[in-house]
Amino acid sequence: ASEGVVIADGHDTVRDYRLARAAIGLVPQELHTDAFESVWDTVSFSRGLFGKSPDPAHIEKVLRDLSLWDKRKNKIMTLSGGMKRRVLIAKALSHEPKILFLDEPSAGVDVELRHDMWRMVRALREGGTTIILTTHYIEEAEDMADRIGVINHGELIVVEDKQVLMRKLGKKQLTVSLQQPLTGLPPALSGQDVELSADGLTLTYTFDTQQDETGIAMLLRALNEQGIDFKDLRTSESSLEEIFVSLVRKPAPEAATA
């Protein structure tokens, strides 16, 4: 059995559960709302559930930020799926939480909502709100997150600052475009992590940025000694998506010990 203590905004989630819950906002993946209430009433009611006094100015700001102001008098049942998703976000923000959970909020939403949502998330983050986001869109995590956690087979396999994670697990590549094609890899480069393209015009060298020496100087020196001229050099690095795929392709703990 697991055990421990969870602290939310300085409050124990068991002993001080009311204060802890008041500090948390949740946007669930499922579209569950009161179909017969108006947008304004349901968002305002959510604020009151957390013991917050009425604040029409804040509710108006949230609705405007989510492009819901024109729909404020509409019944929830008349809204599209994308608009209902906006209402869920507005409900979660109604009581001004310090911690906001977003459970795949961009799943199945239109491009306009996605842009509105991420603009608001950035503003909240800059204002000091802690955002905990689950997503299958790796580019969103790469663009938005400060820290990344990866879950595989129900196990949290890594939690790390994004830049540190990409530096630790990512790889960099140096691509060398040659003036003349090679028929094979020069002996001086054998044993190195260098690949020659099928047309013989491109060398690709993969290196680890964590090492004291990347080996790039050695590679260029070898090319010069062999009289191999090149016309272009460029570097690239692993994306977060590539790192994610490399992590989840590793065997699950159960499979590894079977």
PDB file of N, CA and C in Angstrom, residues 53-119:
ATOM      1  N   SER A  53     -16.627  34.603  -2.363  1.00  0.00           N
ATOM      2  CA  SER A  53     -17.715  35.564  -2.499  1.00  0.00           C
ATOM      3  C   SER A  53     -17.918  35.904  -3.969  1.00  0.00           C
ATOM      4  N   PRO A  54     -19.129  36.312  -4.352  1.00  0.00           N
ATOM      5  CA  PRO A  54     -19.389  36.648  -5.753  1.00  0.00           C
ATOM      6  C   PRO A  54     -18.422  37.712  -6.271  1.00  0.00           C
ATOM      7  N   ASP A  55     -17.975  37.523  -7.507  1.00  0.00           N
ATOM      8  CA  ASP A  55     -17.069  38.478  -8.139  1.00  0.00           C
ATOM      9  C   ASP A  55     -17.399  38.525  -9.631  1.00  0.00           C
ATOM     10  N   PRO A  56     -18.464  39.261  -9.986  1.00  0.00           N
ATOM     11  CA  PRO A  56     -18.883  39.319 -11.385  1.00  0.00           C
ATOM     12  C   PRO A  56     -17.770  39.775 -12.331  1.00  0.00           C
ATOM     13  N   ALA A  57     -16.896  40.650 -11.858  1.00  0.00           N
ATOM     14  CA  ALA A  57     -15.808  41.143 -12.714  1.00  0.00           C
ATOM     15  C   ALA A  57     -14.859  40.006 -13.087  1.00  0.00           C
ATOM     16  N   HIS A  58     -14.557  39.137 -12.128  1.00  0.00           N
ATOM     17  CA  HIS A  58     -13.664  38.007 -12.420  1.00  0.00           C
ATOM     18  C   HIS A  58     -14.336  37.020 -13.368  1.00  0.00           C
ATOM     19  N   ILE A  59     -15.616  36.726 -13.121  1.00  0.00           N
ATOM     20  CA  ILE A  59     -16.342  35.800 -13.989  1.00  0.00           C
ATOM     21  C   ILE A  59     -16.387  36.355 -15.412  1.00  0.00           C
ATOM     22  N   GLU A  60     -16.621  37.649 -15.524  1.00  0.00           N
ATOM     23  CA  GLU A  60     -16.652  38.266 -16.858  1.00  0.00           C
ATOM     24  C   GLU A  60     -15.294  38.126 -17.553  1.00  0.00           C
ATOM     25  N   LYS A  61     -14.221  38.355 -16.822  1.00  0.00           N
ATOM     26  CA  LYS A  61     -12.885  38.254 -17.414  1.00  0.00           C
ATOM     27  C   LYS A  61     -12.617  36.838 -17.916  1.00  0.00           C
ATOM     28  N   VAL A  62     -12.958  35.849 -17.101  1.00  0.00           N
ATOM     29  CA  VAL A  62     -12.744  34.459 -17.499  1.00  0.00           C
ATOM     30  C   VAL A  62     -13.544  34.130 -18.761  1.00  0.00           C
ATOM     31  N   LEU A  63     -14.810  34.545 -18.780  1.00  0.00           N
ATOM     32  CA  LEU A  63     -15.660  34.254 -19.940  1.00  0.00           C
ATOM     33  C   LEU A  63     -15.161  34.967 -21.192  1.00  0.00           C
ATOM     34  N   ARG A  64     -14.709  36.187 -21.029  1.00  0.00           N
ATOM     35  CA  ARG A  64     -14.170  36.913 -22.191  1.00  0.00           C
ATOM     36  C   ARG A  64     -12.883  36.268 -22.693  1.00  0.00           C
ATOM     37  N   ASP A  65     -12.023  35.874 -21.763  1.00  0.00           N
ATOM     38  CA  ASP A  65     -10.757  35.250 -22.159  1.00  0.00           C
ATOM     39  C   ASP A  65     -10.976  33.958 -22.935  1.00  0.00           C
ATOM     40  N   LEU A  66     -12.083  33.268 -22.631  1.00  0.00           N
ATOM     41  CA  LEU A  66     -12.394  32.003 -23.298  1.00  0.00           C
ATOM     42  C   LEU A  66     -13.414  32.162 -24.423  1.00  0.00           C
ATOM     43  N   SER A  67     -13.642  33.410 -24.827  1.00  0.00           N
ATOM     44  CA  SER A  67     -14.601  33.700 -25.910  1.00  0.00           C
ATOM     45  C   SER A  67     -15.988  33.139 -25.605  1.00  0.00           C
ATOM     46  N   LEU A  68     -16.393  33.226 -24.331  1.00  0.00           N
ATOM     47  CA  LEU A  68     -17.706  32.745 -23.898  1.00  0.00           C
ATOM     48  C   LEU A  68     -18.662  33.876 -23.527  1.00  0.00           C
ATOM     49  N   TRP A  69     -18.181  35.101 -23.582  1.00  0.00           N
ATOM     50  CA  TRP A  69     -18.999  36.205 -23.097  1.00  0.00           C
ATOM     51  C   TRP A  69     -20.314  36.316 -23.863  1.00  0.00           C
ATOM     52  N   ASP A  70     -20.266  36.122 -25.168  1.00  0.00           N
ATOM     53  CA  ASP A  70     -21.485  36.222 -25.973  1.00  0.00           C
ATOM     54  C   ASP A  70     -22.444  35.059 -25.714  1.00  0.00           C
ATOM     55  N   LYS A  71     -21.937  34.008 -25.077  1.00  0.00           N
ATOM     56  CA  LYS A  71     -22.765  32.828 -24.794  1.00  0.00           C
ATOM     57  C   LYS A  71     -23.192  32.768 -23.327  1.00  0.00           C
ATOM     58  N   ARG A  72     -22.946  33.825 -22.570  1.00  0.00           N
ATOM     59  CA  ARG A  72     -23.134  33.763 -21.120  1.00  0.00           C
ATOM     60  C   ARG A  72     -24.566  33.456 -20.707  1.00  0.00           C
ATOM     61  N   LYS A  73     -25.567  33.810 -21.534  1.00  0.00           N
ATOM     62  CA  LYS A  73     -26.964  33.568 -21.187  1.00  0.00           C
ATOM     63  C   LYS A  73     -27.498  32.275 -21.797  1.00  0.00           C
ATOM     64  N   ASN A  74     -26.689  31.612 -22.601  1.00  0.00           N
ATOM     65  CA  ASN A  74     -27.122  30.382 -23.253  1.00  0.00           C
ATOM     66  C   ASN A  74     -27.145  29.204 -22.282  1.00  0.00           C
ATOM     67  N   LYS A  75     -28.095  28.304 -22.491  1.00  0.00           N
ATOM     68  CA  LYS A  75     -28.129  27.072 -21.732  1.00  0.00           C
ATOM     69  C   LYS A  75     -26.980  26.170 -22.194  1.00  0.00           C
ATOM     70  N   ILE A  76     -26.401  25.421 -21.263  1.00  0.00           N
ATOM     71  CA  ILE A  76     -25.278  24.547 -21.593  1.00  0.00           C
ATOM     72  C   ILE A  76     -25.672  23.543 -22.673  1.00  0.00           C
ATOM     73  N   MET A  77     -26.906  23.050 -22.626  1.00  0.00           N
ATOM     74  CA  MET A  77     -27.355  22.026 -23.570  1.00  0.00           C
ATOM     75  C   MET A  77     -27.348  22.512 -25.017  1.00  0.00           C
ATOM     76  N   THR A  78     -27.335  23.823 -25.227  1.00  0.00           N
ATOM     77  CA  THR A  78     -27.372  24.347 -26.592  1.00  0.00           C
ATOM     78  C   THR A  78     -25.977  24.558 -27.181  1.00  0.00           C
ATOM     79  N   LEU A  79     -24.942  24.333 -26.386  1.00  0.00           N
ATOM     80  CA  LEU A  79     -23.577  24.612 -26.834  1.00  0.00           C
ATOM     81  C   LEU A  79     -22.977  23.426 -27.570  1.00  0.00           C
ATOM     82  N   SER A  80     -22.014  23.728 -28.421  1.00  0.00           N
ATOM     83  CA  SER A  80     -21.265  22.683 -29.105  1.00  0.00           C
ATOM     84  C   SER A  80     -20.281  22.042 -28.121  1.00  0.00           C
ATOM     85  N   GLY A  81     -19.681  20.936 -28.547  1.00  0.00           N
ATOM     86  CA  GLY A  81     -18.710  20.260 -27.685  1.00  0.00           C
ATOM     87  C   GLY A  81     -17.534  21.150 -27.330  1.00  0.00           C
ATOM     88  N   GLY A  82     -17.067  21.928 -28.308  1.00  0.00           N
ATOM     89  CA  GLY A  82     -15.947  22.827 -28.055  1.00  0.00           C
ATOM     90  C   GLY A  82     -16.298  23.914 -27.049  1.00  0.00           C
ATOM     91  N   MET A  83     -17.518  24.439 -27.151  1.00  0.00           N
ATOM     92  CA  MET A  83     -17.958  25.466 -26.211  1.00  0.00           C
ATOM     93  C   MET A  83     -18.138  24.880 -24.808  1.00  0.00           C
ATOM     94  N   LYS A  84     -18.616  23.651 -24.718  1.00  0.00           N
ATOM     95  CA  LYS A  84     -18.753  23.006 -23.413  1.00  0.00           C
ATOM     96  C   LYS A  84     -17.386  22.826 -22.768  1.00  0.00           C
ATOM     97  N   ARG A  85     -16.384  22.527 -23.590  1.00  0.00           N
ATOM     98  CA  ARG A  85     -15.026  22.407 -23.064  1.00  0.00           C
ATOM     99  C   ARG A  85     -14.566  23.744 -22.485  1.00  0.00           C
ATOM    100  N   ARG A  86     -14.901  24.826 -23.145  1.00  0.00           N
ATOM    101  CA  ARG A  86     -14.562  26.158 -22.642  1.00  0.00           C
ATOM    102  C   ARG A  86     -15.233  26.420 -21.291  1.00  0.00           C
ATOM    103  N   VAL A  87     -16.495  25.965 -21.171  1.00  0.00           N
ATOM    104  CA  VAL A  87     -17.226  26.162 -19.920  1.00  0.00           C
ATOM    105  C   VAL A  87     -16.536  25.408 -18.779  1.00  0.00           C
ATOM    106  N   LEU A  88     -16.059  24.191 -19.051  1.00  0.00           N
ATOM    107  CA  LEU A  88     -15.356  23.426 -18.023  1.00  0.00           C
ATOM    108  C   LEU A  88     -14.100  24.166 -17.551  1.00  0.00           C
ATOM    109  N   ILE A  89     -13.401  24.765 -18.487  1.00  0.00           N
ATOM    110  CA  ILE A  89     -12.202  25.525 -18.124  1.00  0.00           C
ATOM    111  C   ILE A  89     -12.599  26.746 -17.292  1.00  0.00           C
ATOM    112  N   ALA A  90     -13.675  27.407 -17.711  1.00  0.00           N
ATOM    113  CA  ALA A  90     -14.140  28.585 -16.967  1.00  0.00           C
ATOM    114  C   ALA A  90     -14.544  28.197 -15.539  1.00  0.00           C
ATOM    115  N   LYS A  91     -15.231  27.059 -15.382  1.00  0.00           N
ATOM    116  CA  LYS A  91     -15.630  26.598 -14.051  1.00  0.00           C
ATOM    117  C   LYS A  91     -14.396  26.357 -13.173  1.00  0.00           C
ATOM    118  N   ALA A  92     -13.357  25.764 -13.774  1.00  0.00           N
ATOM    119  CA  ALA A  92     -12.146  25.464 -13.008  1.00  0.00           C
ATOM    120  C   ALA A  92     -11.413  26.726 -12.581  1.00  0.00           C
ATOM    121  N   LEU A  93     -11.563  27.798 -13.366  1.00  0.00           N
ATOM    122  CA  LEU A  93     -10.860  29.052 -13.074  1.00  0.00           C
ATOM    123  C   LEU A  93     -11.713  30.022 -12.262  1.00  0.00           C
ATOM    124  N   SER A  94     -12.972  29.664 -12.015  1.00  0.00           N
ATOM    125  CA  SER A  94     -13.903  30.608 -11.390  1.00  0.00           C
ATOM    126  C   SER A  94     -13.473  31.024  -9.985  1.00  0.00           C
ATOM    127  N   HIS A  95     -12.831  30.114  -9.240  1.00  0.00           N
ATOM    128  CA  HIS A  95     -12.473  30.421  -7.843  1.00  0.00           C
ATOM    129  C   HIS A  95     -10.995  30.788  -7.696  1.00  0.00           C
ATOM    130  N   GLU A  96     -10.338  31.104  -8.823  1.00  0.00           N
ATOM    131  CA  GLU A  96      -8.954  31.593  -8.824  1.00  0.00           C
ATOM    132  C   GLU A  96      -8.001  30.621  -8.110  1.00  0.00           C
ATOM    133  N   PRO A  97      -7.917  29.386  -8.597  1.00  0.00           N
ATOM    134  CA  PRO A  97      -7.082  28.379  -7.935  1.00  0.00           C
ATOM    135  C   PRO A  97      -5.588  28.678  -8.080  1.00  0.00           C
ATOM    136  N   LYS A  98      -4.819  28.199  -7.111  1.00  0.00           N
ATOM    137  CA  LYS A  98      -3.363  28.328  -7.171  1.00  0.00           C
ATOM    138  C   LYS A  98      -2.751  27.169  -7.945  1.00  0.00           C
ATOM    139  N   ILE A  99      -3.496  26.051  -8.021  1.00  0.00           N
ATOM    140  CA  ILE A  99      -3.033  24.852  -8.732  1.00  0.00           C
ATOM    141  C   ILE A  99      -4.132  24.438  -9.703  1.00  0.00           C
ATOM    142  N   LEU A 100      -3.778  24.232 -10.954  1.00  0.00           N
ATOM    143  CA  LEU A 100      -4.774  23.896 -11.967  1.00  0.00           C
ATOM    144  C   LEU A 100      -4.393  22.584 -12.658  1.00  0.00           C
ATOM    145  N   PHE A 101      -5.297  21.603 -12.577  1.00  0.00           N
ATOM    146  CA  PHE A 101      -5.109  20.327 -13.266  1.00  0.00           C
ATOM    147  C   PHE A 101      -5.878  20.371 -14.589  1.00  0.00           C
ATOM    148  N   LEU A 102      -5.189  20.037 -15.670  1.00  0.00           N
ATOM    149  CA  LEU A 102      -5.805  19.987 -16.989  1.00  0.00           C
ATOM    150  C   LEU A 102      -5.640  18.568 -17.524  1.00  0.00           C
ATOM    151  N   ASP A 103      -6.738  17.833 -17.616  1.00  0.00           N
ATOM    152  CA  ASP A 103      -6.692  16.442 -18.072  1.00  0.00           C
ATOM    153  C   ASP A 103      -7.009  16.385 -19.562  1.00  0.00           C
ATOM    154  N   GLU A 104      -5.954  16.358 -20.369  1.00  0.00           N
ATOM    155  CA  GLU A 104      -6.071  16.333 -21.827  1.00  0.00           C
ATOM    156  C   GLU A 104      -7.097  17.357 -22.317  1.00  0.00           C
ATOM    157  N   PRO A 105      -6.904  18.613 -21.991  1.00  0.00           N
ATOM    158  CA  PRO A 105      -7.906  19.637 -22.316  1.00  0.00           C
ATOM    159  C   PRO A 105      -8.043  19.919 -23.802  1.00  0.00           C
ATOM    160  N   SER A 106      -7.022  19.606 -24.584  1.00  0.00           N
ATOM    161  CA  SER A 106      -7.091  19.923 -26.013  1.00  0.00           C
ATOM    162  C   SER A 106      -7.531  18.738 -26.859  1.00  0.00           C
ATOM    163  N   ALA A 107      -7.914  17.631 -26.223  1.00  0.00           N
ATOM    164  CA  ALA A 107      -8.371  16.454 -26.968  1.00  0.00           C
ATOM    165  C   ALA A 107      -9.699  16.760 -27.664  1.00  0.00           C
ATOM    166  N   GLY A 108      -9.686  16.691 -28.971  1.00  0.00           N
ATOM    167  CA  GLY A 108     -10.907  16.869 -29.738  1.00  0.00           C
ATOM    168  C   GLY A 108     -11.443  18.283 -29.821  1.00  0.00           C
ATOM    169  N   VAL A 109     -10.620  19.300 -29.532  1.00  0.00           N
ATOM    170  CA  VAL A 109     -11.101  20.674 -29.598  1.00  0.00           C
ATOM    171  C   VAL A 109     -10.594  21.337 -30.875  1.00  0.00           C
ATOM    172  N   ASP A 110     -11.245  22.438 -31.234  1.00  0.00           N
ATOM    173  CA  ASP A 110     -10.855  23.133 -32.455  1.00  0.00           C
ATOM    174  C   ASP A 110      -9.592  23.967 -32.221  1.00  0.00           C
ATOM    175  N   VAL A 111      -9.018  24.389 -33.330  1.00  0.00           N
ATOM    176  CA  VAL A 111      -7.749  25.124 -33.273  1.00  0.00           C
ATOM    177  C   VAL A 111      -7.910  26.436 -32.512  1.00  0.00           C
ATOM    178  N   GLU A 112      -9.041  27.121 -32.696  1.00  0.00           N
ATOM    179  CA  GLU A 112      -9.262  28.406 -32.022  1.00  0.00           C
ATOM    180  C   GLU A 112      -9.262  28.234 -30.507  1.00  0.00           C
ATOM    181  N   LEU A 113      -9.970  27.207 -30.019  1.00  0.00           N
ATOM    182  CA  LEU A 113     -10.008  26.966 -28.582  1.00  0.00           C
ATOM    183  C   LEU A 113      -8.623  26.616 -28.064  1.00  0.00           C
ATOM    184  N   ARG A 114      -7.904  25.802 -28.814  1.00  0.00           N
ATOM    185  CA  ARG A 114      -6.562  25.415 -28.371  1.00  0.00           C
ATOM    186  C   ARG A 114      -5.682  26.638 -28.191  1.00  0.00           C
ATOM    187  N   HIS A 115      -5.752  27.563 -29.154  1.00  0.00           N
ATOM    188  CA  HIS A 115      -4.949  28.784 -29.043  1.00  0.00           C
ATOM    189  C   HIS A 115      -5.406  29.645 -27.872  1.00  0.00           C
ATOM    190  N   ASP A 116      -6.720  29.794 -27.689  1.00  0.00           N
ATOM    191  CA  ASP A 116      -7.246  30.568 -26.551  1.00  0.00           C
ATOM    192  C   ASP A 116      -6.802  29.948 -25.232  1.00  0.00           C
ATOM    193  N   MET A 117      -6.877  28.630 -25.167  1.00  0.00           N
ATOM    194  CA  MET A 117      -6.568  27.924 -23.936  1.00  0.00           C
ATOM    195  C   MET A 117      -5.091  28.072 -23.577  1.00  0.00           C
ATOM    196  N   TRP A 118      -4.220  27.886 -24.542  1.00  0.00           N
ATOM    197  CA  TRP A 118      -2.787  27.971 -24.248  1.00  0.00           C
ATOM    198  C   TRP A 118      -2.360  29.398 -23.953  1.00  0.00           C
ATOM    199  N   ARG A 119      -3.041  30.368 -24.551  1.00  0.00           N
ATOM    200  CA  ARG A 119      -2.745  31.761 -24.207  1.00  0.00           C
ATOM    201  C   ARG A 119      -3.095  32.020 -22.742  1.00  0.00           C
TER     202      ARG A 119
END
